[in-house]
mmCIF file of C-alpha atoms in Angstrom:
data_model
loop_
_atom_site.group_PDB
_atom_site.id
_atom_site.type_symbol
_atom_site.label_atom_id
_atom_site.label_comp_id
_atom_site.label_asym_id
_atom_site.label_seq_id
_atom_site.Cartn_x
_atom_site.Cartn_y
_atom_site.Cartn_z
ATOM 1 C CA MET E 1 52.347 -96.657 115.944
ATOM 2 C CA GLN E 2 48.841 -95.084 115.272
ATOM 3 C CA LYS E 3 48.663 -92.630 112.471
ATOM 4 C CA LYS E 4 46.316 -89.394 113.515
ATOM 5 C CA ILE E 5 43.688 -88.629 110.956
ATOM 6 C CA LEU E 6 41.368 -85.437 110.854
ATOM 7 C CA HIS E 7 38.570 -85.237 108.561
ATOM 8 C CA ILE E 8 37.029 -81.716 108.209
ATOM 9 C CA LEU E 9 33.606 -80.982 107.650
ATOM 10 C CA VAL E 10 30.974 -77.895 108.394
ATOM 11 C CA LEU E 11 27.610 -79.009 109.543
ATOM 12 C CA PRO E 12 27.447 -81.501 112.345
ATOM 13 C CA GLN E 13 24.351 -83.284 110.822
ATOM 14 C CA LEU E 14 23.911 -86.713 109.244
ATOM 15 C CA ALA E 15 23.749 -85.931 105.468
ATOM 16 C CA GLY E 16 25.648 -86.662 102.531
ATOM 17 C CA SER E 17 29.287 -86.011 102.847
ATOM 18 C CA GLN E 18 28.963 -86.458 106.798
ATOM 19 C CA ARG E 19 27.664 -89.988 106.325
ATOM 20 C CA VAL E 20 30.505 -90.469 103.822
ATOM 21 C CA ALA E 21 32.882 -89.519 106.436
ATOM 22 C CA LEU E 22 31.409 -91.466 109.386
ATOM 23 C CA ASP E 23 31.636 -94.735 106.996
ATOM 24 C CA ILE E 24 35.302 -94.298 106.234
ATOM 25 C CA LEU E 25 36.427 -93.562 109.782
ATOM 26 C CA ARG E 26 34.202 -96.172 111.148
ATOM 27 C CA SER E 27 35.972 -98.735 108.701
ATOM 28 C CA LEU E 28 39.562 -97.976 109.789
ATOM 29 C CA PRO E 29 40.785 -100.190 112.023
ATOM 30 C CA ASP E 30 41.706 -98.733 115.516
ATOM 31 C CA ASP E 31 45.128 -100.157 115.737
ATOM 32 C CA GLU E 32 46.024 -98.419 112.768
ATOM 33 C CA PHE E 33 44.337 -95.105 113.193
ATOM 34 C CA GLU E 34 43.686 -92.136 115.537
ATOM 35 C CA LYS E 35 40.482 -90.942 114.671
ATOM 36 C CA HIS E 36 39.131 -87.161 114.686
ATOM 37 C CA VAL E 37 36.462 -84.989 113.056
ATOM 38 C CA LEU E 38 36.166 -81.382 113.167
ATOM 39 C CA PHE E 39 32.814 -79.195 112.630
ATOM 40 C CA SER E 40 30.972 -76.267 112.639
ATOM 41 C CA THR E 41 29.105 -74.871 115.794
ATOM 42 C CA GLU E 42 27.034 -73.545 113.003
ATOM 43 C CA ILE E 43 24.360 -75.477 113.991
ATOM 44 C CA ASP E 44 22.780 -76.905 117.048
ATOM 45 C CA GLY E 45 20.191 -79.350 118.916
ATOM 46 C CA ILE E 46 18.936 -82.917 117.906
ATOM 47 C CA LYS E 47 20.960 -82.951 114.704
ATOM 48 C CA ARG E 48 24.165 -82.102 116.114
ATOM 49 C CA GLN E 49 23.479 -84.563 118.770
ATOM 50 C CA GLU E 50 22.567 -87.361 116.918
ATOM 51 C CA CYS E 51 25.621 -86.655 114.673
ATOM 52 C CA GLN E 52 28.300 -86.390 117.268
ATOM 53 C CA GLN E 53 26.865 -89.892 119.139
ATOM 54 C CA ALA E 54 27.272 -91.204 115.831
ATOM 55 C CA PHE E 55 30.990 -90.471 115.180
ATOM 56 C CA GLU E 56 31.808 -91.100 119.008
ATOM 57 C CA GLY E 57 30.155 -94.336 118.390
ATOM 58 C CA ALA E 58 32.599 -95.039 115.783
ATOM 59 C CA GLY E 59 35.561 -94.393 117.825
ATOM 60 C CA VAL E 60 35.903 -90.794 116.652
ATOM 61 C CA LYS E 61 36.830 -87.589 118.544
ATOM 62 C CA VAL E 62 34.795 -84.768 118.129
ATOM 63 C CA HIS E 63 36.003 -81.473 117.692
ATOM 64 C CA TYR E 64 34.272 -78.141 116.707
ATOM 65 C CA SER E 65 35.319 -74.729 115.222
ATOM 66 C CA LYS E 66 33.438 -71.425 116.360
ATOM 67 C CA ASN E 67 35.049 -69.891 113.220
ATOM 68 C CA LEU E 68 34.194 -72.368 110.516
ATOM 69 C CA LYS E 69 30.963 -71.137 108.426
ATOM 70 C CA ARG E 70 29.363 -72.711 105.831
ATOM 71 C CA SER E 71 29.211 -69.162 103.867
ATOM 72 C CA ILE E 72 31.913 -66.913 103.098
ATOM 73 C CA CYS E 73 32.117 -64.238 105.902
ATOM 74 C CA LEU E 74 34.968 -62.410 107.901
ATOM 75 C CA SER E 75 35.347 -65.632 110.422
ATOM 76 C CA ASP E 76 37.016 -67.415 107.305
ATOM 77 C CA LEU E 77 40.401 -66.224 108.013
ATOM 78 C CA PRO E 78 40.312 -66.865 111.785
ATOM 79 C CA ALA E 79 38.973 -70.232 111.047
ATOM 80 C CA LEU E 80 42.151 -70.739 108.919
ATOM 81 C CA PHE E 81 44.358 -69.854 111.806
ATOM 82 C CA GLU E 82 42.085 -71.844 114.327
ATOM 83 C CA ILE E 83 42.691 -75.216 111.859
ATOM 84 C CA TYR E 84 46.583 -74.182 111.361
ATOM 85 C CA ARG E 85 46.863 -74.359 115.211
ATOM 86 C CA MET E 86 44.831 -77.282 115.904
ATOM 87 C CA CYS E 87 46.900 -79.366 113.106
ATOM 88 C CA ARG E 88 50.368 -78.269 114.568
ATOM 89 C CA ARG E 89 49.009 -78.759 118.271
ATOM 90 C CA ASN E 90 47.978 -82.308 117.659
ATOM 91 C CA ARG E 91 50.368 -83.341 114.444
ATOM 92 C CA TYR E 92 48.024 -85.397 112.387
ATOM 93 C CA ASP E 93 49.614 -87.450 110.122
ATOM 94 C CA ILE E 94 46.643 -87.096 107.433
ATOM 95 C CA VAL E 95 44.062 -84.149 107.332
ATOM 96 C CA HIS E 96 41.078 -85.055 104.882
ATOM 97 C CA THR E 97 38.521 -82.273 104.016
ATOM 98 C CA HIS E 98 35.092 -82.643 102.725
ATOM 99 C CA SER E 99 33.255 -80.147 100.279
ATOM 100 C CA THR E 100 33.873 -76.317 99.761
ATOM 101 C CA LYS E 101 34.594 -74.315 102.480
ATOM 102 C CA PRO E 102 36.496 -77.078 104.586
ATOM 103 C CA GLY E 103 38.075 -77.783 101.239
ATOM 104 C CA ILE E 104 39.597 -74.434 100.812
ATOM 105 C CA ILE E 105 40.361 -73.064 104.600
ATOM 106 C CA GLY E 106 41.156 -76.792 105.777
ATOM 107 C CA ARG E 107 43.720 -77.647 102.787
ATOM 108 C CA ILE E 108 45.529 -74.411 103.043
ATOM 109 C CA ALA E 109 45.782 -74.621 106.983
ATOM 110 C CA ALA E 110 46.559 -78.016 106.911
ATOM 111 C CA THR E 111 49.678 -77.691 104.263
ATOM 112 C CA LEU E 112 50.833 -74.601 106.098
ATOM 113 C CA ALA E 113 51.005 -76.601 109.261
ATOM 114 C CA GLN E 114 53.163 -79.122 107.279
ATOM 115 C CA VAL E 115 50.619 -82.226 107.796
ATOM 116 C CA PRO E 116 52.332 -85.249 105.855
ATOM 117 C CA CYS E 117 49.340 -86.172 103.946
ATOM 118 C CA VAL E 118 46.327 -83.606 102.823
ATOM 119 C CA ILE E 119 43.425 -85.315 101.382
ATOM 120 C CA HIS E 120 40.099 -83.361 99.817
ATOM 121 C CA THR E 121 37.195 -85.180 98.501
ATOM 122 C CA VAL E 122 35.100 -82.731 96.107
ATOM 123 C CA HIS E 123 31.384 -83.721 97.121
ATOM 124 C CA GLY E 124 30.223 -80.879 94.966
ATOM 125 C CA LEU E 125 31.391 -77.715 93.250
ATOM 126 C CA ALA E 126 30.024 -74.216 93.714
ATOM 127 C CA PHE E 127 30.749 -73.379 90.201
ATOM 128 C CA HIS E 128 27.778 -74.573 87.564
ATOM 129 C CA LYS E 129 25.632 -73.007 85.006
ATOM 130 C CA PHE E 130 23.063 -71.665 87.424
ATOM 131 C CA VAL E 131 25.914 -69.537 88.738
ATOM 132 C CA LYS E 132 26.441 -66.165 87.137
ATOM 133 C CA PHE E 133 29.650 -65.901 85.567
ATOM 134 C CA PRO E 134 31.368 -63.205 87.553
ATOM 135 C CA ARG E 135 30.696 -65.484 90.874
ATOM 136 C CA TRP E 136 31.365 -68.662 88.786
ATOM 137 C CA GLN E 137 35.064 -67.402 87.883
ATOM 138 C CA PHE E 138 35.643 -66.638 91.710
ATOM 139 C CA TYR E 139 34.378 -69.844 93.073
ATOM 140 C CA TRP E 140 36.490 -71.870 90.243
ATOM 141 C CA LEU E 141 39.719 -69.890 91.130
ATOM 142 C CA CYS E 142 39.122 -70.596 94.912
ATOM 143 C CA GLU E 143 38.935 -74.529 93.991
ATOM 144 C CA MET E 144 41.983 -74.171 91.476
ATOM 145 C CA VAL E 145 44.281 -72.328 94.276
ATOM 146 C CA ALA E 146 43.098 -74.434 97.160
ATOM 147 C CA SER E 147 43.876 -77.553 95.089
ATOM 148 C CA LEU E 148 47.452 -76.430 95.016
ATOM 149 C CA PHE E 149 47.474 -77.355 98.947
ATOM 150 C CA CYS E 150 46.794 -80.920 98.891
ATOM 151 C CA ASP E 151 48.476 -84.103 97.965
ATOM 152 C CA ARG E 152 45.330 -85.902 96.690
ATOM 153 C CA ILE E 153 41.865 -84.864 95.136
ATOM 154 C CA ILE E 154 39.075 -87.385 95.116
ATOM 155 C CA LEU E 155 36.154 -86.997 92.944
ATOM 156 C CA VAL E 156 33.202 -88.456 93.626
ATOM 157 C CA ASN E 157 32.132 -88.966 89.856
ATOM 158 C CA LYS E 158 34.071 -88.874 86.362
ATOM 159 C CA TYR E 159 32.102 -85.543 85.366
ATOM 160 C CA TYR E 160 34.078 -83.431 87.201
ATOM 161 C CA LEU E 161 37.743 -84.763 85.867
ATOM 162 C CA ARG E 162 36.804 -81.865 83.055
ATOM 163 C CA TYR E 163 37.566 -79.268 86.076
ATOM 164 C CA PHE E 164 40.871 -80.721 87.142
ATOM 165 C CA LYS E 165 42.998 -81.098 84.195
ATOM 166 C CA TRP E 166 45.800 -79.140 85.611
ATOM 167 C CA PHE E 167 45.969 -81.904 88.813
ATOM 168 C CA ARG E 168 45.074 -84.922 86.707
ATOM 169 C CA LYS E 169 48.024 -86.521 88.363
ATOM 170 C CA LYS E 170 46.717 -86.335 91.950
ATOM 171 C CA THR E 171 43.037 -86.645 91.052
ATOM 172 C CA THR E 172 41.027 -89.858 91.054
ATOM 173 C CA THR E 173 37.439 -91.128 91.537
ATOM 174 C CA ILE E 174 36.060 -92.635 94.233
ATOM 175 C CA TYR E 175 32.266 -93.493 94.170
ATOM 176 C CA ASN E 176 30.389 -92.881 97.573
ATOM 177 C CA GLY E 177 29.235 -96.065 99.267
ATOM 178 C CA VAL E 178 26.039 -97.226 100.968
ATOM 179 C CA ASP E 179 26.192 -99.549 104.051
ATOM 180 C CA PHE E 180 23.346 -101.855 102.826
ATOM 181 C CA SER E 181 23.912 -104.194 105.751
ATOM 182 C CA LEU E 182 22.040 -101.335 107.807
ATOM 183 C CA PHE E 183 18.843 -101.377 105.613
ATOM 184 C CA PRO E 184 15.867 -103.185 106.324
ATOM 185 C CA PRO E 185 14.623 -105.965 103.619
ATOM 186 C CA ILE E 186 12.868 -104.231 100.893
ATOM 187 C CA VAL E 187 9.037 -104.718 100.180
ATOM 188 C CA PRO E 188 8.646 -107.394 97.607
ATOM 189 C CA ILE E 189 7.930 -106.033 94.221
ATOM 190 C CA SER E 190 4.759 -108.270 94.098
ATOM 191 C CA ASP E 191 3.343 -106.169 97.099
ATOM 192 C CA ARG E 192 3.716 -103.114 95.015
ATOM 193 C CA ILE E 193 2.431 -103.499 91.716
ATOM 194 C CA ASN E 194 -1.499 -103.014 92.459
ATOM 195 C CA ARG E 195 -1.113 -100.678 95.218
ATOM 196 C CA GLU E 196 -3.117 -97.502 95.242
ATOM 197 C CA PRO E 197 -2.979 -94.622 95.243
ATOM 198 C CA LEU E 198 0.413 -94.520 93.871
ATOM 199 C CA LYS E 199 3.182 -92.650 95.921
ATOM 200 C CA ILE E 200 5.804 -90.483 94.808
ATOM 201 C CA LEU E 201 8.774 -89.543 97.159
ATOM 202 C CA SER E 202 11.454 -86.737 97.390
ATOM 203 C CA VAL E 203 14.181 -86.797 100.017
ATOM 204 C CA GLY E 204 16.609 -84.265 100.269
ATOM 205 C CA ARG E 205 17.439 -80.508 101.521
ATOM 206 C CA VAL E 206 14.733 -78.195 100.385
ATOM 207 C CA ASP E 207 17.142 -75.777 99.118
ATOM 208 C CA PHE E 208 18.081 -74.149 95.799
ATOM 209 C CA GLN E 209 20.361 -76.922 94.840
ATOM 210 C CA LYS E 210 17.583 -79.553 94.801
ATOM 211 C CA ASP E 211 15.285 -76.981 93.349
ATOM 212 C CA PRO E 212 11.890 -78.434 94.916
ATOM 213 C CA LEU E 213 9.526 -75.793 93.416
ATOM 214 C CA THR E 214 10.320 -77.155 90.125
ATOM 215 C CA LEU E 215 8.894 -80.505 91.428
ATOM 216 C CA LEU E 216 6.110 -79.220 92.805
ATOM 217 C CA LYS E 217 4.929 -77.448 89.531
ATOM 218 C CA ALA E 218 5.553 -80.995 87.968
ATOM 219 C CA ALA E 219 3.408 -82.493 90.193
ATOM 220 C CA GLN E 220 0.720 -80.016 89.847
ATOM 221 C CA ILE E 221 0.571 -81.437 86.410
ATOM 222 C CA VAL E 222 0.543 -84.935 87.167
ATOM 223 C CA ILE E 223 -2.188 -84.232 89.879
ATOM 224 C CA ARG E 224 -4.538 -82.544 87.268
ATOM 225 C CA LYS E 225 -4.170 -86.089 85.307
ATOM 226 C CA GLU E 226 -3.949 -88.284 88.120
ATOM 227 C CA PRO E 227 -6.089 -86.864 90.793
ATOM 228 C CA LYS E 228 -5.399 -89.930 93.389
ATOM 229 C CA VAL E 229 -1.689 -89.608 93.271
ATOM 230 C CA GLN E 230 0.279 -88.820 96.545
ATOM 231 C CA PHE E 231 3.616 -87.143 96.734
ATOM 232 C CA THR E 232 5.952 -86.876 99.785
ATOM 233 C CA ILE E 233 8.689 -84.356 100.325
ATOM 234 C CA VAL E 234 11.068 -85.362 103.179
ATOM 235 C CA GLY E 235 13.726 -82.619 104.372
ATOM 236 C CA GLU E 236 13.972 -79.432 105.406
ATOM 237 C CA GLY E 237 15.737 -75.940 104.103
ATOM 238 C CA GLU E 238 15.279 -72.239 103.543
ATOM 239 C CA LEU E 239 12.795 -72.957 100.466
ATOM 240 C CA TYR E 240 10.478 -75.103 102.540
ATOM 241 C CA GLN E 241 8.100 -72.091 103.528
ATOM 242 C CA ASP E 242 8.128 -71.196 99.642
ATOM 243 C CA CYS E 243 6.649 -75.037 99.207
ATOM 244 C CA VAL E 244 4.050 -75.013 101.844
ATOM 245 C CA GLN E 245 2.867 -71.624 100.370
ATOM 246 C CA PHE E 246 2.832 -73.102 96.852
ATOM 247 C CA ILE E 247 0.921 -76.120 97.919
ATOM 248 C CA ALA E 248 -1.505 -74.100 99.534
ATOM 249 C CA MET E 249 -1.901 -71.592 96.775
ATOM 250 C CA HIS E 250 -2.700 -74.079 94.339
ATOM 251 C CA GLY E 251 -5.013 -76.503 96.304
ATOM 252 C CA LEU E 252 -2.326 -79.121 96.543
ATOM 253 C CA SER E 253 -2.602 -80.062 99.891
ATOM 254 C CA ALA E 254 -4.982 -83.346 99.480
ATOM 255 C CA ASN E 255 -1.817 -84.651 97.540
ATOM 256 C CA ILE E 256 1.308 -83.224 98.885
ATOM 257 C CA THR E 257 2.574 -83.738 101.831
ATOM 258 C CA MET E 258 5.813 -81.657 103.616
ATOM 259 C CA ALA E 259 7.051 -84.116 105.745
ATOM 260 C CA GLY E 260 10.152 -82.052 107.144
ATOM 261 C CA TRP E 261 13.506 -83.610 108.528
ATOM 262 C CA HIS E 262 13.737 -87.175 109.424
ATOM 263 C CA ASN E 263 16.964 -88.939 110.267
ATOM 264 C CA ASP E 264 15.857 -92.450 109.182
ATOM 265 C CA VAL E 265 13.774 -92.159 105.944
ATOM 266 C CA GLN E 266 13.808 -96.075 105.307
ATOM 267 C CA LEU E 267 10.150 -96.579 106.063
ATOM 268 C CA PHE E 268 9.313 -93.882 103.320
ATOM 269 C CA TYR E 269 11.424 -95.909 100.859
ATOM 270 C CA MET E 270 9.144 -99.038 101.586
ATOM 271 C CA ASN E 271 5.944 -97.231 101.589
ATOM 272 C CA HIS E 272 6.631 -95.369 97.981
ATOM 273 C CA ASP E 273 6.651 -96.407 94.637
ATOM 274 C CA ILE E 274 8.260 -93.904 92.563
ATOM 275 C CA PHE E 275 11.455 -91.536 93.700
ATOM 276 C CA ALA E 276 12.044 -88.049 92.064
ATOM 277 C CA LEU E 277 14.459 -85.297 92.754
ATOM 278 C CA THR E 278 14.851 -82.215 90.519
ATOM 279 C CA SER E 279 18.466 -80.897 91.575
ATOM 280 C CA ILE E 280 20.261 -78.169 88.944
ATOM 281 C CA TYR E 281 23.393 -79.727 90.265
ATOM 282 C CA GLU E 282 24.194 -83.068 91.950
ATOM 283 C CA SER E 283 27.967 -84.598 92.468
ATOM 284 C CA PHE E 284 26.493 -87.730 93.370
ATOM 285 C CA GLY E 285 23.431 -88.412 95.308
ATOM 286 C CA LEU E 286 23.542 -91.154 97.709
ATOM 287 C CA ILE E 287 19.730 -90.798 97.987
ATOM 288 C CA PHE E 288 19.790 -92.282 94.557
ATOM 289 C CA VAL E 289 21.400 -95.132 95.809
ATOM 290 C CA GLU E 290 19.520 -95.997 98.676
ATOM 291 C CA ALA E 291 16.348 -95.557 96.436
ATOM 292 C CA GLY E 292 17.776 -97.915 94.053
ATOM 293 C CA TYR E 293 18.217 -100.625 96.907
ATOM 294 C CA HIS E 294 14.596 -100.514 97.460
ATOM 295 C CA MET E 295 13.535 -100.963 93.806
ATOM 296 C CA LEU E 296 12.302 -97.237 93.531
ATOM 297 C CA PRO E 297 12.548 -96.298 89.538
ATOM 298 C CA VAL E 298 14.122 -92.973 89.612
ATOM 299 C CA VAL E 299 12.620 -89.437 87.961
ATOM 300 C CA ALA E 300 15.570 -86.875 88.323
ATOM 301 C CA THR E 301 17.630 -84.371 86.320
ATOM 302 C CA ASN E 302 20.552 -85.101 83.673
ATOM 303 C CA VAL E 303 23.261 -82.843 85.844
ATOM 304 C CA GLU E 304 26.870 -83.490 86.889
ATOM 305 C CA GLY E 305 27.288 -87.020 88.303
ATOM 306 C CA ILE E 306 23.407 -88.270 88.053
ATOM 307 C CA PRO E 307 23.509 -90.147 85.106
ATOM 308 C CA GLU E 308 26.660 -92.424 86.753
ATOM 309 C CA VAL E 309 24.440 -93.241 89.559
ATOM 310 C CA VAL E 310 21.043 -92.935 87.653
ATOM 311 C CA LEU E 311 20.946 -95.321 84.170
ATOM 312 C CA ASP E 312 18.772 -93.279 81.747
ATOM 313 C CA GLY E 313 15.993 -95.835 80.470
ATOM 314 C CA GLU E 314 17.432 -98.598 82.811
ATOM 315 C CA THR E 315 17.172 -97.539 86.384
ATOM 316 C CA GLY E 316 14.914 -94.211 85.854
ATOM 317 C CA LEU E 317 14.170 -91.272 83.756
ATOM 318 C CA LEU E 318 16.183 -88.200 83.517
ATOM 319 C CA ALA E 319 15.195 -84.469 82.100
ATOM 320 C CA GLU E 320 17.000 -81.401 81.544
ATOM 321 C CA ALA E 321 16.834 -79.393 84.924
ATOM 322 C CA LYS E 322 13.966 -76.887 85.151
ATOM 323 C CA ASN E 323 12.007 -78.779 82.704
ATOM 324 C CA VAL E 324 8.996 -78.809 84.359
ATOM 325 C CA GLU E 325 6.598 -80.791 81.389
ATOM 326 C CA ARG E 326 9.453 -83.403 80.624
ATOM 327 C CA ILE E 327 9.878 -84.023 84.216
ATOM 328 C CA ALA E 328 5.658 -84.416 84.725
ATOM 329 C CA GLU E 329 5.875 -86.722 81.644
ATOM 330 C CA ASN E 330 8.662 -88.937 82.863
ATOM 331 C CA ILE E 331 6.731 -89.174 86.354
ATOM 332 C CA LEU E 332 3.227 -90.086 84.235
ATOM 333 C CA TYR E 333 5.027 -92.595 82.087
ATOM 334 C CA LEU E 334 6.572 -94.699 85.197
ATOM 335 C CA MET E 335 2.917 -94.115 86.892
ATOM 336 C CA ALA E 336 1.290 -95.621 83.482
ATOM 337 C CA ASP E 337 3.343 -98.806 83.194
ATOM 338 C CA SER E 338 3.620 -100.965 86.041
ATOM 339 C CA ARG E 339 5.619 -103.773 84.362
ATOM 340 C CA MET E 340 8.362 -100.186 83.204
ATOM 341 C CA ARG E 341 8.391 -100.147 87.454
ATOM 342 C CA THR E 342 9.217 -103.382 88.195
ATOM 343 C CA GLU E 343 11.858 -103.705 85.503
ATOM 344 C CA MET E 344 13.234 -100.484 86.214
ATOM 345 C CA GLY E 345 13.427 -101.475 90.095
ATOM 346 C CA ILE E 346 15.020 -104.691 89.785
ATOM 347 C CA LYS E 347 17.920 -103.129 87.686
ATOM 348 C CA ALA E 348 18.124 -100.124 89.995
ATOM 349 C CA HIS E 349 18.554 -102.649 93.147
ATOM 350 C CA ASP E 350 21.182 -104.719 91.139
ATOM 351 C CA TRP E 351 22.964 -101.767 90.042
ATOM 352 C CA VAL E 352 23.792 -100.213 93.436
ATOM 353 C CA ILE E 353 24.505 -103.076 95.145
ATOM 354 C CA SER E 354 27.432 -104.071 92.979
ATOM 355 C CA HIS E 355 28.423 -100.641 92.263
ATOM 356 C CA PHE E 356 28.087 -98.483 95.599
ATOM 357 C CA SER E 357 28.856 -100.488 98.372
ATOM 358 C CA THR E 358 30.569 -98.771 101.393
ATOM 359 C CA GLU E 359 33.052 -101.686 101.599
ATOM 360 C CA GLU E 360 34.448 -100.848 98.481
ATOM 361 C CA MET E 361 34.560 -97.004 98.939
ATOM 362 C CA CYS E 362 35.826 -97.332 102.326
ATOM 363 C CA ARG E 363 38.858 -100.313 100.909
ATOM 364 C CA LYS E 364 39.908 -97.778 98.247
ATOM 365 C CA TYR E 365 40.262 -94.774 101.210
ATOM 366 C CA LEU E 366 42.225 -97.137 103.187
ATOM 367 C CA ASP E 367 44.511 -98.203 100.341
ATOM 368 C CA LEU E 368 44.829 -94.304 100.219
ATOM 369 C CA TYR E 369 45.473 -93.769 103.673
ATOM 370 C CA ARG E 370 48.176 -96.500 104.061
ATOM 371 C CA ALA E 371 49.945 -95.281 100.737
ATOM 372 C CA CYS E 372 50.201 -91.919 102.287
ATOM 373 C CA CYS E 373 51.451 -93.054 105.587
ATOM 374 C CA VAL E 374 54.126 -95.081 103.966
ATOM 375 C CA ARG E 375 55.210 -92.060 101.862
ATOM 376 C CA SER E 376 55.375 -89.903 104.698
#
């Protein structure tokens, strides 16, 4: 008899946690699991259509919640009751929540609805050193309370283990994975060594977390010393216009391109030489795995889970968050040494292939689901 499983996320778009959930659900045997996913109606348009089509193509029934929102708001309590009623009505065997808001509301609702197995994957934490203490304490308390309402807590890095000492027995780390079979062939290193001008790529939401203005300030320093260098920033978000204004104000439009949102970024990897991202917090970063697959050395920040994905001095160079000068130095260092770029690129490819595959991630989740079903 099939077991019914529901994944709960917020935004219906093919970003980090959504891709992880899609890969997990796609990998589950159809004869064992009836698969469902719940999203918010918070965004609409082509992103939502692409996301829905991808999940439906994997045999997943897609549901939407009108009350579930990304930010804290008055609809949180109605969202809890909405998910509670959905769990009672559909009698799910497993509810698997992703990220902070679904993790708080979804876990409580599923437990109250007496779902036999409730699992939560921590894709990121709202409390970090760039959040003021009263808010940090509030977010920490919400996470600790919600952790009482689940059977298993999955972390995507080992760094977060320090925050879940009270729940050590039900906490484990499963690294995110990427399906490398879907990627195009990589561009040979020999084709990149003498490529001019050198191109630096950044991919991700243009928001507070990714701190794109720090990258632009570092780019400004790099451009002064290497006037031919080209930067491309792929993504969109609430700081997009701030970035556009910064580029215009400092006369950088000839060197920096704001490419906007692209669902498929493979061509960008193939046409660039270095990957850079200046996040102030980052639980894992699937984007670093993708860059590594394409043999791009990485310049990034030494925060949270990034050092577990990007090996400092081996597959990339790390700096402290918001350290503009050091980030610029790291970019310039890689630009000046083609041999170092080559060695780091090869090591990055081998590292991500051997440690962050979808197959390994999905196998561990399937084992977890089967264990939950046997216990329940």
